[in-house]
Amino acid sequence: MTKIAVTVNNRQYQDDVEPRTLLVNYLRDHLNLTGTHIGCDTSQCGACVVLFNGMSVKSCTILAGQANGADITTIEGLAQGGQLHPLQEGFWEQHGLQCGFCTPGMILSACNLLQQNPNPTDAEVRHGLEGNLCRCTGYENIVRAVQYAAAKLRGAEPEPVEPADV
Amino acid sequence: MIPAGFDYVVPTSVAETVRLLQEYGDEAKIIAGGHSLLPTMKLRLAAPGVLIDIGTIADLRGITVTDRISIGALTTHHMIATSEALHTACPILPECAAVIGDIQVRNRGTLGGSLAHADPAADWPPVMLVLDAQISLIGPNGTRTLNAEDFFVDLLMTALEPEEVLTCVDLPTLGAGEGAAYVKLRHPASRYAVVGVAAYVRFAGGKVTVARIGITGAGVKAERQPTAEALLVGSDGGAEAIAATAAQSGSTMEVLGDIHAGEEYRRALINVYTRRALVQAVARAGG
């Protein structure tokens, strides 16, 4: 067994884990934080993205042991005081999801993107989310959701919701 | 998918890492970012008995630029892609780093890990070849330094001995009259190179004096193209010379076909991407 001490969503945990435990399984099975999803399990789809010391990573390709001492944020840690994070609000307002399976990973990747580039172009949003796959939305509303959050985080008024042409 | 069981040790120094490698021998495998090793372990293509996690050895992480460039083995692709110093000193390095995988992979994956894994479609090896990188390895008998060309041996095989650890890569800064570029056709899902080509040129008196071409994604390992390179040396580096050089690129190399691209298509890609890489390298060299 390996001893780990990690901070997840501002709570500290100390655990003994089997060395082969993947971070995503530690989060889901040991801490019951099942908002982090397992999709492809081969570091391609991005459903398992979490923030690791503030940077987006694919938690299916990290050992829990490698997270010893790290500060992890999962989707459960974004809302503060019952208030949705601007990205969560954006995905809600702009219909950035259908089935929702990719959404936690999308939001955490977008978090990392907006920290590095608070005022991205649509193309930069798409490029920043290239490590996340969505099989429902065609990405249009995901880009709108991220731009909504970007505007809100910059203190600007988000674009009003316009129904997409059908 | 869960890897087979293993013991996990976390050394705090290179010396301790070497001692652990001596203790565990063939059973042991070093893990850095884990983005090459863990996928193979999850598929049970690798099942090391002991994982030696060097990820916390701070000495191995970082970029130093003086008259040469030194990059520690644990430096992530993202650190290289966003290094202002490297954008000035050797722009092909951040250019290559920025097209590896996706941002999540670049946040974890390391230069040393990629080189030690030696994937036949990895982006770094051809860049190391054309820059004539010096790769430092530390083992029980001290440090030895290998040219990139001597480091890559075969499919997933390097000159790294079982008791050695790759610690750093030493590279030149590019000056006036020198230019380098890396271009690739990326596989849309894995983002590995279907074919990738790195090129380096040096000009003196309006003529090409040094030309180097490195190809990845096409054979069992990244390879230089001496026959094609010789065609460019002594030329003015113009469109005709580049076309003649690109046409010979890959000609002496064994090129593999797979479900993504057959041999004939890969050879065509090599020619096109060699031309593109040379055009950019020559432009950057001011040729």
CSV table of N, CA and C in Angstrom, one decimal, chain A residues 63 66, chain B residues 4-11 17-18 20-34 36-41 45-55 112-119 151 155-158 160-166:
chain,number,residue,atom,x,y,z
A,63,LEU,N,-1.4,8.0,-11.5
A,63,LEU,CA,-1.6,7.2,-10.3
A,63,LEU,C,-2.0,8.1,-9.2
A,66,GLN,N,0.9,9.5,-7.5
A,66,GLN,CA,1.6,10.6,-8.1
A,66,GLN,C,0.9,11.9,-7.7
B,4,ALA,N,-1.5,-4.1,-13.9
B,4,ALA,CA,-1.1,-5.2,-13.0
B,4,ALA,C,-0.4,-4.6,-11.8
B,5,GLY,N,-0.5,-5.3,-10.7
B,5,GLY,CA,0.1,-4.8,-9.4
B,5,GLY,C,1.6,-4.6,-9.5
B,6,PHE,N,2.0,-3.6,-8.7
B,6,PHE,CA,3.5,-3.3,-8.7
B,6,PHE,C,3.8,-2.7,-7.3
B,7,ASP,N,5.1,-2.7,-7.0
B,7,ASP,CA,5.5,-1.9,-5.8
B,7,ASP,C,5.9,-0.5,-6.3
B,8,TYR,N,5.7,0.5,-5.4
B,8,TYR,CA,5.8,1.9,-5.9
B,8,TYR,C,6.8,2.6,-4.9
B,9,VAL,N,7.9,3.1,-5.5
B,9,VAL,CA,8.9,3.8,-4.6
B,9,VAL,C,9.1,5.2,-5.2
B,10,VAL,N,9.4,6.1,-4.3
B,10,VAL,CA,9.5,7.5,-4.7
B,10,VAL,C,10.9,8.0,-4.2
B,11,PRO,N,11.9,7.9,-5.0
B,11,PRO,CA,13.2,8.4,-4.5
B,11,PRO,C,13.2,10.0,-4.6
B,17,THR,N,17.8,7.1,-7.0
B,17,THR,CA,17.1,6.4,-8.2
B,17,THR,C,18.1,5.4,-8.8
B,18,VAL,N,19.3,5.7,-8.9
B,18,VAL,CA,20.3,4.7,-9.5
B,18,VAL,C,20.4,3.5,-8.5
B,20,LEU,N,18.2,2.4,-6.5
B,20,LEU,CA,17.0,1.6,-6.6
B,20,LEU,C,17.0,0.7,-7.9
B,21,LEU,N,17.5,1.4,-9.0
B,21,LEU,CA,17.6,0.6,-10.3
B,21,LEU,C,18.6,-0.6,-10.1
B,22,GLN,N,19.7,-0.4,-9.4
B,22,GLN,CA,20.6,-1.4,-9.1
B,22,GLN,C,20.0,-2.5,-8.3
B,23,GLU,N,19.2,-2.1,-7.3
B,23,GLU,CA,18.5,-3.1,-6.4
B,23,GLU,C,17.5,-3.9,-7.1
B,24,TYR,N,16.7,-3.3,-8.0
B,24,TYR,CA,15.5,-4.0,-8.5
B,24,TYR,C,15.8,-4.5,-10.0
B,25,GLY,N,16.8,-4.0,-10.6
B,25,GLY,CA,17.2,-4.6,-11.9
B,25,GLY,C,16.1,-4.5,-13.0
B,26,ASP,N,16.0,-5.5,-13.7
B,26,ASP,CA,15.0,-5.6,-14.9
B,26,ASP,C,13.6,-5.4,-14.5
B,27,GLU,N,13.3,-5.7,-13.2
B,27,GLU,CA,11.9,-5.6,-12.7
B,27,GLU,C,11.4,-4.2,-12.7
B,28,ALA,N,12.3,-3.2,-12.6
B,28,ALA,CA,12.0,-1.9,-12.3
B,28,ALA,C,11.8,-1.1,-13.6
B,29,LYS,N,10.9,-0.1,-13.5
B,29,LYS,CA,10.7,0.9,-14.6
B,29,LYS,C,10.6,2.3,-13.9
B,30,ILE,N,11.2,3.2,-14.6
B,30,ILE,CA,11.0,4.6,-14.1
B,30,ILE,C,9.8,5.2,-14.6
B,31,ILE,N,9.0,6.0,-13.8
B,31,ILE,CA,7.9,6.7,-14.2
B,31,ILE,C,8.1,8.2,-14.0
B,32,ALA,N,7.8,9.0,-15.0
B,32,ALA,CA,7.9,10.5,-14.8
B,32,ALA,C,6.5,11.1,-14.9
B,33,GLY,N,6.1,11.6,-16.0
B,33,GLY,CA,4.7,12.0,-16.2
B,33,GLY,C,3.8,10.9,-16.3
B,34,GLY,N,4.3,9.8,-16.9
B,34,GLY,CA,3.5,8.6,-17.0
B,34,GLY,C,2.6,8.5,-18.2
B,36,SER,N,3.3,8.0,-21.3
B,36,SER,CA,3.6,6.9,-22.3
B,36,SER,C,3.5,5.6,-21.5
B,37,LEU,N,4.0,5.6,-20.3
B,37,LEU,CA,4.1,4.3,-19.6
B,37,LEU,C,2.7,3.8,-19.1
B,38,LEU,N,2.0,4.7,-18.5
B,38,LEU,CA,0.7,4.2,-17.9
B,38,LEU,C,-0.3,3.6,-18.9
B,39,PRO,N,-0.4,4.3,-20.1
B,39,PRO,CA,-1.3,3.6,-21.1
B,39,PRO,C,-0.9,2.2,-21.4
B,40,THR,N,0.4,2.0,-21.5
B,40,THR,CA,0.9,0.6,-21.9
B,40,THR,C,0.7,-0.3,-20.7
B,41,MET,N,0.8,0.2,-19.5
B,41,MET,CA,0.6,-0.7,-18.3
B,41,MET,C,-0.9,-1.0,-18.2
B,45,LEU,N,0.5,-4.2,-21.7
B,45,LEU,CA,1.6,-4.5,-22.6
B,45,LEU,C,2.9,-4.4,-21.8
B,46,ALA,N,2.8,-3.7,-20.7
B,46,ALA,CA,4.0,-3.6,-19.7
B,46,ALA,C,3.5,-3.9,-18.3
B,47,ALA,N,4.2,-4.7,-17.6
B,47,ALA,CA,3.8,-5.0,-16.2
B,47,ALA,C,5.1,-5.0,-15.3
B,48,PRO,N,5.7,-3.8,-15.1
B,48,PRO,CA,6.9,-3.8,-14.3
B,48,PRO,C,6.5,-4.2,-12.8
B,49,GLY,N,7.4,-4.9,-12.2
B,49,GLY,CA,7.2,-5.3,-10.8
B,49,GLY,C,7.4,-4.1,-9.8
B,50,VAL,N,8.2,-3.1,-10.2
B,50,VAL,CA,8.5,-2.0,-9.4
B,50,VAL,C,8.4,-0.7,-10.2
B,51,LEU,N,7.7,0.3,-9.7
B,51,LEU,CA,7.7,1.6,-10.4
B,51,LEU,C,8.5,2.6,-9.5
B,52,ILE,N,9.5,3.2,-10.2
B,52,ILE,CA,10.3,4.2,-9.5
B,52,ILE,C,9.8,5.6,-10.0
B,53,ASP,N,9.1,6.3,-9.1
B,53,ASP,CA,8.6,7.6,-9.5
B,53,ASP,C,9.6,8.7,-9.2
B,54,ILE,N,10.1,9.2,-10.3
B,54,ILE,CA,11.1,10.3,-10.1
B,54,ILE,C,10.5,11.7,-10.2
B,55,GLY,N,9.2,11.7,-10.2
B,55,GLY,CA,8.4,13.0,-10.4
B,55,GLY,C,8.7,14.1,-9.4
B,112,GLY,N,12.0,14.0,-21.0
B,112,GLY,CA,12.8,12.8,-20.8
B,112,GLY,C,12.0,11.6,-20.9
B,113,GLY,N,10.7,11.6,-20.4
B,113,GLY,CA,9.9,10.4,-20.6
B,113,GLY,C,9.6,10.0,-22.0
B,114,SER,N,9.4,11.1,-22.8
B,114,SER,CA,9.1,10.8,-24.2
B,114,SER,C,10.3,10.2,-24.9
B,115,LEU,N,11.5,10.8,-24.6
B,115,LEU,CA,12.7,10.3,-25.2
B,115,LEU,C,13.1,8.8,-24.8
B,116,ALA,N,12.9,8.6,-23.5
B,116,ALA,CA,13.2,7.3,-23.0
B,116,ALA,C,12.3,6.2,-23.5
B,117,HIS,N,11.0,6.6,-23.7
B,117,HIS,CA,10.0,5.7,-24.3
B,117,HIS,C,10.3,5.4,-25.7
B,118,ALA,N,10.7,6.4,-26.5
B,118,ALA,CA,11.1,6.2,-27.9
B,118,ALA,C,10.0,5.6,-28.8
B,119,ASP,N,8.8,6.2,-28.6
B,119,ASP,CA,7.7,5.8,-29.5
B,119,ASP,C,8.1,6.1,-30.9
B,151,PHE,N,21.4,7.6,-29.5
B,151,PHE,CA,20.5,7.2,-28.4
B,151,PHE,C,19.3,6.4,-28.9
B,155,LEU,N,12.9,0.0,-32.4
B,155,LEU,CA,11.5,0.3,-32.0
B,155,LEU,C,11.4,0.3,-30.5
B,156,LEU,N,11.0,1.4,-29.9
B,156,LEU,CA,10.8,1.5,-28.4
B,156,LEU,C,12.1,1.2,-27.7
B,157,MET,N,13.2,1.3,-28.4
B,157,MET,CA,14.5,0.9,-27.7
B,157,MET,C,15.5,2.0,-27.9
B,158,THR,N,16.2,2.3,-26.7
B,158,THR,CA,17.2,3.3,-26.7
B,158,THR,C,18.5,2.7,-26.1
B,160,LEU,N,19.7,3.6,-23.4
B,160,LEU,CA,19.6,3.7,-22.0
B,160,LEU,C,19.8,2.3,-21.4
B,161,GLU,N,20.8,2.1,-20.5
B,161,GLU,CA,21.0,0.8,-19.8
B,161,GLU,C,20.0,0.7,-18.7
B,162,PRO,N,19.7,-0.6,-18.3
B,162,PRO,CA,18.7,-0.8,-17.2
B,162,PRO,C,19.0,0.0,-15.9
B,163,GLU,N,20.2,0.3,-15.6
B,163,GLU,CA,20.5,0.9,-14.3
B,163,GLU,C,20.8,2.4,-14.5
B,164,GLU,N,20.4,3.0,-15.7
B,164,GLU,CA,20.6,4.4,-15.9
B,164,GLU,C,19.3,5.2,-15.9
B,165,VAL,N,19.4,6.5,-15.6
B,165,VAL,CA,18.3,7.3,-15.7
B,165,VAL,C,18.7,8.5,-16.6
B,166,LEU,N,17.7,8.9,-17.5
B,166,LEU,CA,18.0,10.1,-18.4
B,166,LEU,C,17.7,11.3,-17.5
